Coordinates of C-alpha atoms (C1' of nucleotides) in Angstrom, one line a residue:
Chain A
M10 CA -33.3 63.3 0.4
R11 CA -32.6 61.1 -2.6
I12 CA -36.3 60.2 -3.1
I13 CA -37.4 63.7 -2.7
I14 CA -34.7 64.8 -5.3
E15 CA -35.9 62.1 -7.9
K16 CA -39.7 62.1 -7.1
G17 CA -40.2 65.7 -6.6
V18 CA -42.3 67.5 -4.3
F19 CA -45.5 66.5 -5.9
G20 CA -44.5 62.8 -5.8
G21 CA -44.7 62.2 -9.5
M22 CA -42.9 63.1 -12.5
V23 CA -40.2 65.6 -12.8
R24 CA -41.0 68.7 -14.3
T25 CA -38.5 71.8 -14.9
R26 CA -38.6 74.8 -16.7
F27 CA -36.6 77.4 -18.2
A28 CA -37.9 80.9 -18.3
P29 CA -36.4 83.4 -20.1
S30 CA -37.8 86.8 -20.8
P31 CA -37.6 87.9 -24.2
T32 CA -35.6 91.1 -23.6
G33 CA -32.4 89.9 -25.4
Y34 CA -30.5 87.3 -27.0
L35 CA -30.1 83.8 -25.5
H36 CA -26.8 84.1 -23.9
I37 CA -24.1 81.5 -22.6
G38 CA -25.6 81.7 -19.2
G39 CA -29.0 81.3 -20.2
A40 CA -28.2 78.4 -22.4
R41 CA -26.4 76.5 -19.8
T42 CA -29.4 76.8 -17.2
A43 CA -31.7 75.6 -19.9
L44 CA -29.4 72.9 -20.5
F45 CA -29.5 71.7 -17.1
N46 CA -33.0 71.9 -16.6
F47 CA -33.5 70.0 -19.9
L48 CA -30.7 67.4 -18.7
F49 CA -32.2 66.8 -15.3
A50 CA -35.6 66.2 -17.0
K51 CA -34.4 63.8 -19.5
K52 CA -32.2 62.0 -17.0
N53 CA -35.6 61.5 -15.1
N54 CA -37.7 60.9 -17.8
G55 CA -39.4 64.1 -16.7
V56 CA -40.7 67.0 -18.9
F57 CA -39.0 70.1 -19.7
I58 CA -41.1 73.5 -20.2
L59 CA -40.2 76.7 -21.8
R60 CA -42.0 79.4 -20.2
I61 CA -41.8 83.1 -21.6
E62 CA -41.7 85.6 -18.9
D63 CA -42.7 88.8 -20.9
T64 CA -44.2 90.9 -18.0
D65 CA -41.8 93.8 -18.7
L66 CA -44.1 95.3 -21.3
E67 CA -41.4 97.7 -22.3
R68 CA -38.5 95.6 -22.8
S69 CA -40.1 92.4 -24.0
K70 CA -40.1 91.9 -27.9
Q71 CA -41.8 89.1 -29.8
E72 CA -38.5 88.8 -31.8
Y73 CA -36.5 87.9 -29.1
E74 CA -38.7 85.4 -28.0
G75 CA -38.4 84.0 -31.5
N76 CA -34.6 84.3 -31.3
I77 CA -34.4 82.5 -28.1
M78 CA -36.4 79.6 -29.4
D79 CA -34.2 79.7 -32.5
D80 CA -31.0 79.4 -30.7
L81 CA -32.3 76.7 -28.2
K82 CA -33.2 74.5 -31.2
W83 CA -29.8 74.9 -32.7
L84 CA -28.6 73.6 -29.3
K85 CA -31.0 70.8 -29.7
I86 CA -32.4 71.5 -26.1
E87 CA -36.0 70.8 -27.0
W88 CA -38.8 71.5 -24.8
D89 CA -41.9 69.3 -24.5
E90 CA -44.4 72.1 -23.5
G91 CA -44.2 75.7 -24.4
P92 CA -45.6 78.7 -26.2
D93 CA -45.2 77.0 -29.8
K94 CA -46.1 73.4 -28.6
G95 CA -48.6 73.9 -26.1
G96 CA -49.2 71.5 -23.4
N97 CA -51.8 70.8 -20.5
F98 CA -50.6 73.6 -18.4
G99 CA -50.6 76.4 -20.7
P100 CA -50.8 79.2 -22.0
Y101 CA -46.9 79.4 -21.7
R102 CA -46.6 83.3 -22.0
Q103 CA -46.9 85.2 -18.9
S104 CA -48.9 87.7 -20.7
E105 CA -51.6 85.4 -21.4
R106 CA -51.9 84.5 -18.0
L107 CA -52.8 88.0 -16.6
E108 CA -56.4 86.5 -15.4
L109 CA -54.9 83.7 -13.4
Y110 CA -52.3 86.3 -11.6
K111 CA -55.6 88.5 -10.9
Q112 CA -57.4 85.2 -9.0
E113 CA -54.3 84.6 -7.2
L114 CA -53.6 88.2 -5.8
N115 CA -57.2 88.3 -4.7
K116 CA -56.4 85.3 -2.7
L117 CA -53.6 87.1 -1.2
I118 CA -56.0 90.2 -0.5
E119 CA -58.3 88.1 1.2
K120 CA -55.7 86.5 3.6
G121 CA -54.5 89.9 4.5
M122 CA -51.0 89.0 3.1
T123 CA -50.9 92.1 0.7
Y124 CA -51.4 95.9 0.6
E125 CA -51.7 98.8 -1.8
C126 CA -48.7 100.9 -2.0
Y127 CA -49.4 104.4 -3.3
C128 CA -45.9 105.4 -3.4
T129 CA -44.4 106.6 -6.7
E130 CA -41.4 105.4 -8.2
E131 CA -39.5 108.8 -7.7
E132 CA -40.4 108.6 -3.9
L133 CA -39.2 105.3 -3.6
E134 CA -35.9 106.0 -5.4
I135 CA -35.4 108.9 -3.2
Q136 CA -36.1 107.0 0.0
R137 CA -33.7 104.2 -1.2
K138 CA -30.8 106.7 -2.0
L139 CA -31.4 108.2 1.7
Q140 CA -30.8 104.7 3.1
L141 CA -28.2 104.1 1.1
K142 CA -26.3 107.2 2.0
E143 CA -26.6 106.4 5.6
K144 CA -25.1 103.3 5.0
K145 CA -28.4 101.4 5.9
P146 CA -30.0 98.5 3.9
P147 CA -32.4 100.1 1.5
I148 CA -35.9 98.6 2.9
Y149 CA -39.1 99.6 2.3
D150 CA -40.6 101.2 5.4
R151 CA -44.0 100.1 4.9
R152 CA -45.4 103.6 5.2
C153 CA -48.5 102.5 3.1
L154 CA -49.2 99.3 5.1
N155 CA -51.6 101.3 7.4
L156 CA -53.3 103.8 5.0
T157 CA -56.8 104.7 5.9
E158 CA -59.6 104.6 3.3
K159 CA -59.4 108.4 3.4
Q160 CA -55.9 108.6 2.6
K161 CA -56.3 106.1 -0.1
Q162 CA -59.0 108.1 -1.5
Q163 CA -56.7 111.2 -1.5
F164 CA -53.8 109.5 -3.3
I165 CA -56.5 108.2 -6.0
T166 CA -57.9 111.9 -6.6
E167 CA -54.2 112.9 -7.3
G168 CA -54.1 110.5 -10.0
R169 CA -52.1 107.9 -8.3
K170 CA -52.5 104.1 -9.0
P171 CA -51.6 101.4 -6.2
S172 CA -49.5 98.8 -6.8
F173 CA -49.6 95.6 -4.7
R174 CA -47.0 94.7 -2.2
F175 CA -46.5 91.4 -0.4
L176 CA -46.4 91.7 3.3
I177 CA -43.4 89.5 4.3
P178 CA -43.9 87.7 7.2
H179 CA -40.7 88.1 9.3
Q180 CA -39.0 84.9 10.7
I181 CA -35.7 83.0 10.2
L182 CA -36.6 81.0 7.1
E183 CA -34.6 77.9 6.4
Y184 CA -34.6 75.9 3.3
E185 CA -32.6 73.6 1.5
D186 CA -30.7 74.1 -1.6
L187 CA -30.0 71.2 -3.7
I188 CA -26.7 72.7 -4.3
H189 CA -25.7 74.8 -1.6
G190 CA -27.4 72.8 1.3
K191 CA -29.1 74.7 4.2
I192 CA -30.0 78.4 3.9
K193 CA -30.8 80.4 6.6
V194 CA -32.2 84.1 5.9
D195 CA -33.5 86.7 8.6
T196 CA -36.8 87.9 6.6
S197 CA -37.1 91.1 8.5
L198 CA -34.2 92.3 6.2
I199 CA -36.1 91.9 3.1
S200 CA -38.3 94.8 1.7
D201 CA -42.0 93.9 1.0
P202 CA -41.8 93.2 -2.5
I203 CA -44.4 94.7 -5.3
I204 CA -46.1 92.0 -6.7
V205 CA -48.4 93.6 -8.9
K206 CA -47.5 96.8 -10.6
S207 CA -49.8 99.7 -10.8
N208 CA -50.3 98.9 -14.2
G209 CA -51.9 95.8 -13.1
I210 CA -49.1 93.8 -14.5
P211 CA -47.5 90.9 -12.0
T212 CA -43.8 91.2 -11.3
Y213 CA -41.2 88.6 -11.5
N214 CA -41.5 87.2 -8.1
F215 CA -45.1 86.8 -8.1
A216 CA -46.1 85.6 -11.5
C217 CA -43.0 83.1 -11.3
V218 CA -44.5 81.5 -7.9
V219 CA -48.1 81.3 -9.6
D220 CA -46.6 79.6 -12.8
D221 CA -44.3 77.4 -11.0
Y222 CA -47.3 76.1 -9.0
H223 CA -49.9 75.8 -11.7
M224 CA -47.4 74.2 -14.0
K225 CA -46.4 71.6 -11.5
I226 CA -42.8 72.7 -11.6
T227 CA -40.9 70.2 -9.3
H228 CA -37.5 71.4 -9.8
V229 CA -36.5 75.0 -10.1
I230 CA -32.9 75.1 -11.5
R231 CA -31.6 78.7 -12.1
G232 CA -28.5 80.8 -11.9
D233 CA -27.2 81.9 -8.4
E234 CA -28.4 85.4 -9.0
H235 CA -31.8 84.3 -7.9
L236 CA -30.5 83.1 -4.5
D237 CA -31.9 86.2 -2.9
N238 CA -35.3 85.7 -4.6
T239 CA -35.8 82.4 -3.2
P240 CA -36.9 83.4 0.2
R241 CA -39.4 85.8 -1.1
Q242 CA -40.9 83.3 -3.4
I243 CA -41.0 80.7 -0.8
L244 CA -43.1 82.9 1.6
I245 CA -45.2 83.8 -1.3
F246 CA -46.0 80.1 -2.0
Q247 CA -46.7 79.6 2.1
A248 CA -49.1 82.5 1.8
L249 CA -51.1 81.1 -1.0
G250 CA -51.0 77.7 0.8
Y251 CA -49.0 76.0 -2.0
Q252 CA -45.9 73.4 -1.5
H253 CA -43.2 74.9 -3.2
P254 CA -40.8 73.3 -5.7
L255 CA -37.3 72.1 -4.9
Y256 CA -34.3 74.7 -5.7
A257 CA -31.2 74.2 -7.2
H258 CA -29.1 77.5 -7.8
I259 CA -26.2 76.9 -10.2
P260 CA -23.1 78.9 -10.1
M261 CA -23.0 81.6 -12.3
I262 CA -20.8 82.0 -15.4
L263 CA -18.3 84.9 -15.1
A264 CA -16.5 86.6 -18.0
P265 CA -12.6 86.5 -17.8
D266 CA -12.4 89.6 -15.7
R267 CA -14.5 87.8 -13.1
T268 CA -17.6 90.2 -13.4
K269 CA -20.8 89.1 -14.6
L270 CA -21.0 88.1 -18.2
S271 CA -22.5 90.7 -20.6
K272 CA -22.5 91.9 -24.1
R273 CA -19.3 93.9 -23.5
H274 CA -17.5 90.7 -23.0
G275 CA -18.2 89.9 -26.8
A276 CA -19.1 86.4 -28.1
T277 CA -21.4 85.6 -25.2
S278 CA -24.7 85.2 -27.1
V279 CA -25.6 81.7 -28.8
N280 CA -26.0 83.6 -32.0
E281 CA -22.6 85.0 -32.0
L282 CA -21.1 81.8 -31.6
K283 CA -23.2 80.5 -34.1
V284 CA -21.9 82.8 -36.6
M285 CA -18.6 82.6 -35.3
G286 CA -18.5 79.2 -36.7
F287 CA -19.2 76.8 -33.6
V288 CA -20.8 73.7 -33.8
P289 CA -23.6 73.3 -31.4
E290 CA -22.5 70.0 -30.0
A291 CA -19.2 71.6 -28.8
V292 CA -21.3 74.6 -27.3
V293 CA -23.2 72.3 -25.4
N294 CA -20.3 69.7 -24.3
Y295 CA -18.4 72.7 -23.2
V296 CA -21.1 74.6 -21.5
A297 CA -22.3 71.4 -19.5
L298 CA -18.8 71.3 -18.0
L299 CA -18.9 74.7 -16.6
G300 CA -20.2 74.3 -13.1
W301 CA -20.7 70.5 -13.7
S302 CA -18.2 67.5 -13.8
P303 CA -18.7 63.9 -14.5
K304 CA -15.8 63.4 -12.5
E305 CA -14.1 61.6 -15.0
N306 CA -10.7 61.8 -16.8
R307 CA -12.5 62.8 -19.9
E308 CA -14.1 65.6 -21.2
V309 CA -15.8 65.0 -24.6
F310 CA -19.0 63.5 -23.7
S311 CA -22.4 62.8 -26.3
I312 CA -25.4 64.5 -24.9
Q313 CA -26.5 61.1 -24.2
E314 CA -23.7 60.4 -22.1
I315 CA -24.2 63.5 -20.3
I316 CA -27.8 62.9 -19.8
E317 CA -26.8 59.4 -18.2
R318 CA -24.3 61.2 -15.9
F319 CA -26.1 64.4 -14.9
D320 CA -26.8 64.6 -11.0
F321 CA -27.0 67.7 -8.7
D322 CA -24.2 65.9 -6.7
H323 CA -21.7 66.8 -9.5
I324 CA -22.9 70.4 -9.9
L325 CA -20.2 72.7 -8.1
D326 CA -20.9 75.6 -5.8
H327 CA -18.8 78.3 -7.2
P328 CA -18.6 79.9 -10.0
A329 CA -16.8 79.4 -13.5
V330 CA -15.0 81.9 -16.0
Y331 CA -16.0 81.6 -19.1
D332 CA -13.1 80.6 -21.6
L333 CA -13.5 80.9 -25.3
E334 CA -10.1 79.4 -25.8
K335 CA -11.3 76.0 -24.4
M336 CA -14.5 76.1 -26.3
K337 CA -12.7 76.4 -29.5
W338 CA -10.6 73.2 -28.8
F339 CA -14.0 71.5 -28.2
N340 CA -15.2 72.8 -31.4
H341 CA -12.1 71.6 -33.3
Y342 CA -12.2 68.1 -31.6
Y343 CA -15.7 67.7 -32.7
I344 CA -15.2 68.9 -36.0
S345 CA -12.1 67.1 -36.5
N346 CA -12.8 63.6 -34.5
V347 CA -16.6 63.3 -33.9
L348 CA -19.1 64.8 -36.6
E349 CA -19.7 63.1 -39.5
L350 CA -18.7 64.8 -42.9
E351 CA -22.4 65.3 -43.9
K352 CA -23.2 66.9 -40.7
I353 CA -20.3 69.4 -40.7
K354 CA -21.2 70.0 -44.4
K355 CA -24.8 71.0 -43.5
Y356 CA -23.8 73.1 -40.5
V357 CA -21.3 75.3 -43.1
E358 CA -24.1 75.4 -45.7
D359 CA -26.9 76.6 -43.1
L360 CA -24.0 79.5 -42.0
Y361 CA -22.9 80.3 -45.2
G362 CA -24.2 78.5 -48.4
P363 CA -22.9 75.9 -51.0
I364 CA -19.3 74.5 -49.8
N365 CA -17.0 72.2 -51.6
E366 CA -17.2 68.8 -49.7
K367 CA -13.7 68.0 -50.6
I368 CA -12.5 71.3 -48.5
I369 CA -14.1 69.8 -45.6
E370 CA -12.9 66.4 -46.0
L371 CA -9.3 67.4 -46.5
E372 CA -9.0 70.0 -44.1
K373 CA -11.4 68.9 -41.1
H374 CA -8.6 67.8 -39.2
R375 CA -7.1 71.0 -38.6
V376 CA -9.9 73.6 -38.5
Y377 CA -11.2 75.1 -35.4
L378 CA -14.0 77.3 -36.5
L379 CA -16.5 76.5 -39.4
T380 CA -15.7 79.7 -40.6
E381 CA -12.3 78.5 -41.8
F382 CA -13.8 76.1 -44.4
I383 CA -15.6 79.2 -45.6
E384 CA -12.4 81.3 -45.9
I385 CA -10.6 78.5 -47.6
Q386 CA -13.5 78.2 -50.4
E387 CA -13.4 82.0 -50.9
M388 CA -9.6 81.9 -51.3
L389 CA -9.8 79.2 -53.6
D390 CA -12.7 81.1 -55.7
K391 CA -10.9 84.1 -55.9
D392 CA -10.2 85.2 -59.4
E393 CA -7.6 87.7 -59.2
I394 CA -5.2 87.7 -55.8
E395 CA -3.8 90.7 -54.6
Y396 CA -0.5 90.1 -53.1
D397 CA 0.7 91.6 -49.6
L398 CA 4.4 91.8 -50.5
G399 CA 5.9 93.8 -47.4
N400 CA 7.0 90.9 -45.6
V401 CA 8.0 88.5 -48.0
D402 CA 11.6 87.7 -49.8
I403 CA 10.3 88.7 -53.3
A404 CA 13.3 88.0 -55.1
A405 CA 14.0 84.7 -53.7
F406 CA 10.5 83.6 -54.1
S407 CA 10.2 84.6 -57.7
D408 CA 13.3 83.1 -58.4
V409 CA 12.3 79.6 -57.3
L410 CA 9.0 80.0 -59.0
R411 CA 10.6 80.8 -62.5
K412 CA 12.8 78.0 -62.1
V413 CA 10.0 75.6 -61.5
I414 CA 6.8 76.8 -63.2
N415 CA 7.3 74.5 -66.5
S416 CA 7.7 71.5 -64.1
L417 CA 4.3 72.7 -62.4
Q418 CA 2.7 72.7 -66.0
N419 CA 3.7 69.0 -66.3
L420 CA 2.3 67.8 -62.6
D421 CA -0.1 65.2 -62.7
F422 CA -3.2 67.0 -61.0
S423 CA -5.7 63.7 -61.1
S424 CA -4.8 62.8 -57.6
L425 CA -3.6 64.2 -54.4
E426 CA -1.2 61.3 -54.4
S427 CA 0.4 62.2 -57.8
L428 CA 0.9 65.7 -57.0
K429 CA 2.6 64.7 -53.7
E430 CA 4.8 62.3 -56.0
G431 CA 5.2 65.2 -58.6
L432 CA 6.0 67.9 -55.9
K433 CA 8.8 65.6 -54.6
G434 CA 10.0 65.1 -58.0
I435 CA 10.5 69.0 -58.4
Q436 CA 12.3 68.9 -55.2
K437 CA 14.6 66.5 -56.4
E438 CA 15.1 68.2 -59.9
Y439 CA 15.7 71.6 -58.7
N440 CA 17.5 70.4 -55.5
L441 CA 15.1 72.4 -53.2
K442 CA 14.4 71.8 -49.9
T443 CA 10.5 71.6 -48.7
P444 CA 10.3 75.1 -47.2
Q445 CA 12.3 76.4 -50.2
L446 CA 9.6 75.2 -52.8
Y447 CA 6.5 75.3 -50.4
K448 CA 7.0 78.7 -49.1
P449 CA 7.1 80.7 -52.3
L450 CA 4.4 78.4 -54.0
R451 CA 2.1 78.7 -50.9
F452 CA 2.6 82.6 -51.2
A453 CA 1.8 82.7 -54.8
L454 CA -1.4 80.6 -54.7
S455 CA -2.9 82.2 -51.7
N456 CA -1.1 85.3 -50.5
S457 CA -0.4 83.5 -47.3
L458 CA 2.5 81.6 -45.7
E459 CA 0.3 79.6 -43.6
G460 CA -2.9 77.5 -44.3
I461 CA -4.0 74.5 -45.8
E462 CA -1.2 71.8 -46.7
L463 CA 0.3 72.6 -49.7
P464 CA -0.3 69.5 -52.1
K465 CA -4.1 69.8 -51.0
L466 CA -4.1 73.5 -52.2
L467 CA -2.9 72.4 -55.7
Y468 CA -5.2 69.8 -55.6
L469 CA -8.3 71.8 -54.8
L470 CA -7.3 74.8 -57.1
G471 CA -6.6 72.6 -60.0
K472 CA -3.9 73.2 -62.8
E473 CA -5.0 76.0 -64.6
K474 CA -5.5 78.2 -61.4
V475 CA -2.1 77.0 -60.4
I476 CA -0.4 78.4 -63.4
K477 CA -2.5 81.6 -63.5
R478 CA -1.7 82.5 -60.0
V479 CA 2.1 81.6 -60.1
N480 CA 2.2 84.0 -63.2
R481 CA 0.2 86.8 -61.3
F482 CA 2.8 86.5 -58.6
L483 CA 5.5 86.6 -60.9
N484 CA 4.2 89.9 -62.6
A485 CA 3.5 91.2 -59.2
A486 CA 6.9 90.5 -58.1
D487 CA 8.3 92.1 -61.5
K488 CA 6.2 95.2 -60.8
A489 CA 7.8 95.5 -57.2
K490 CA 11.0 95.5 -58.3
V491 CA 10.8 98.6 -60.2
Chain B
rG264 C1' -23.7 99.4 3.5
rG265 C1' -26.8 95.0 5.1
rC266 C1' -27.8 90.1 3.4
rC267 C1' -26.4 85.6 0.9
rC268 C1' -22.9 82.5 -2.0
rU269 C1' -17.7 81.3 -3.1
rG270 C1' -12.3 80.3 -2.6
rU271 C1' -7.2 74.0 -5.6
rC272 C1' -2.5 75.6 -11.7
rG273 C1' -3.7 81.7 -16.0
rU274 C1' -8.5 79.1 -17.0
rC275 C1' -12.2 74.6 -16.5
rU276 C1' -11.7 70.9 -12.8
rA277 C1' -10.4 65.5 -9.7
rG278 C1' -10.2 65.3 -4.7
rU279 C1' -15.6 63.9 0.5
rG280 C1' -9.4 62.9 7.0
rG281 C1' -4.1 59.0 5.2
rA282 C1' -3.7 55.8 -1.7
rC283 C1' -1.3 63.8 -2.8
rU284 C1' 5.6 64.0 -4.4
rA285 C1' -2.1 67.2 -5.4
rG286 C1' -4.3 64.1 -10.9
rG287 C1' -6.6 65.4 -16.2
rA288 C1' -8.2 69.3 -19.9
rC289 C1' -7.5 74.3 -22.4
rA290 C1' -3.7 77.7 -23.0
rC291 C1' 1.7 78.2 -22.6
rC292 C1' 6.9 76.1 -23.5
rG293 C1' 10.0 72.5 -25.6
rG294 C1' 10.8 68.1 -28.8
rC295 C1' 9.5 64.5 -32.4
rC296 C1' 7.2 64.0 -37.2
rC297 C1' 8.6 66.4 -41.5
rU298 C1' 4.9 67.5 -46.9
rU299 C1' 6.3 74.5 -45.2
rC300 C1' 2.6 76.8 -41.3
rA301 C1' -0.6 73.8 -38.9
rA302 C1' -2.9 69.1 -36.8
rG303 C1' -1.2 65.1 -34.4
rC304 C1' 2.1 62.3 -30.6
rC305 C1' 5.5 62.8 -26.6
rG306 C1' 7.5 65.9 -22.5
rG307 C1' 7.8 70.5 -19.4
rA308 C1' 6.6 74.3 -16.2
rG309 C1' 2.4 75.6 -13.2
rA310 C1' -2.3 75.5 -7.8
rC311 C1' -4.7 73.8 -2.4
rA312 C1' -5.9 82.6 -0.6
rC313 C1' -3.8 83.7 4.6
rG314 C1' -3.8 82.5 10.0
rG315 C1' -5.2 79.6 13.9
rG316 C1' -7.3 75.5 15.8
rU317 C1' -9.3 69.8 15.8
rU318 C1' -6.6 65.4 14.6
rC319 C1' -1.5 60.7 15.2
rG320 C1' -2.6 62.7 10.6
rA321 C1' -6.0 68.5 6.6
rA322 C1' -6.7 70.6 0.1
rU323 C1' -10.6 67.8 2.8
rC324 C1' -13.7 69.5 9.4
rC325 C1' -14.1 74.3 12.6
rC326 C1' -13.1 79.5 13.7
rG327 C1' -11.2 84.3 12.0
rU328 C1' -9.1 87.5 8.5
rC329 C1' -8.6 88.8 3.4
rA330 C1' -10.3 88.3 -1.7
rG331 C1' -14.3 87.6 -5.1
rG332 C1' -19.3 87.4 -7.0
rG333 C1' -24.2 88.1 -6.3
rU334 C1' -28.4 90.7 -4.6
rC335 C1' -31.0 94.8 -2.1
rA336 C1' -36.3 97.8 -8.8
rC337 C1' -43.4 99.0 -10.5
rC338 C1' -36.1 94.3 -14.7
rA339 C1' -36.4 89.4 -14.7

RNA sequence: GGCCCUGUCGUCUAGUGGACUAGGACACCGGCCCUUCAAGCCGGAGACACGGGUUCGAAUCCCGUCAGGGUCACCA
């Protein structure tokens, strides 16, 4: 088994693929699937391919294709062959491979493994509902299997166009899944799938098989939701006389309510994460650990370390619930301990625009999301602060500030150290405990009772702004009294 | 409803018949630090879905029950 896994069925190089359909943004589940394919290819010095499955003409959009590629690049999941890169097995967009599917369909026709179906979508829908109502499995009854030429002509004159169905050979099919082990299916329980739609475009199950074969894919790594497609696809491979690739069905990522992840759960697309202030290294690290475990008592791994450790033996076979909080912790850890200042700065600037490097330097140890740096900068830059005086002891605050404002003027703002010393001096001079001085000061400077360390806040603001803000607060406090 | 997959702290997981008084991480709670709030450090609470087997011995193997998820499209 080991040898098969590593060499693949074609005995050569490992070739994996990520095959998204451009009908929406890349979400966290897709990213994880892409990542696992990438990891496995890299681990085995193989090739990772990006294939665009755009056979759904109505829903596929060029712009989504671009978005998906951008998000993948942001995560640094780079493909070796793909629509933008080319390769020896292209084109890599299914809409550009129609001629190939036609040829393969003809083979199936010749072998008698397919038949024309003239049923309309409405008819099929009614049929399905009826079966479900009778609590029977909704399986196509093969009513078009033995149509005479005359009947076909009749349908055609009615204006119907045929689709092509694959004739499922009824048998007990057994196959080995790299993660779930042996899987046994009674194929008589499977409907004959439509492989070419009446508009001449192939459907997923057919195009996928044809491409996986012609692109020499050795390992299909995809989500568990495809488990039930696998027997259909294996049967099509067999009908075509092709060896099928090895399958690894990875567990799904579920939302906190334990259902399939969807837009309504929020923060599920890679782009959303980016905008929220996540760093790609953290997202990749977190996502890699969803359904895979290196079985060590640590969780922070560089992509190189993950590649070295990646192995199907370590992929779990049960679904994982997506937890944004934990991913935030990873983000915090990467910002605070792993990433270099320059890199963090670049990420913030990609997201926002120019940022004062000092903010990152001074605050990276406590930040969870990149956007916090931006908030600090905006708070610092603000000309006129409006104070929310509702939950604050105005009298006490202004009392203290009035007392110390002159000493504040004399503070040495040239370094953080001198500021710290000066602040201590003020505490001593007026006999103030830390919170007694810090709370009012912090509030006057930032309209908040929490945030960046106070001496740093003063340092970043500079003397002029500090005095200005304290005075502004004092004014606001006076007005509030009246 | 049929079929398929799955069930260890709230969540991610370690565990492959004895080293399990079930380990780690996030979150939570408490303490320390004290330059507030945080961050950091230290500590605490918290799980083998249930019931039968097999075995000297089961979280680990088998069966059943229950629960969750997926899928049954001219979507992928």
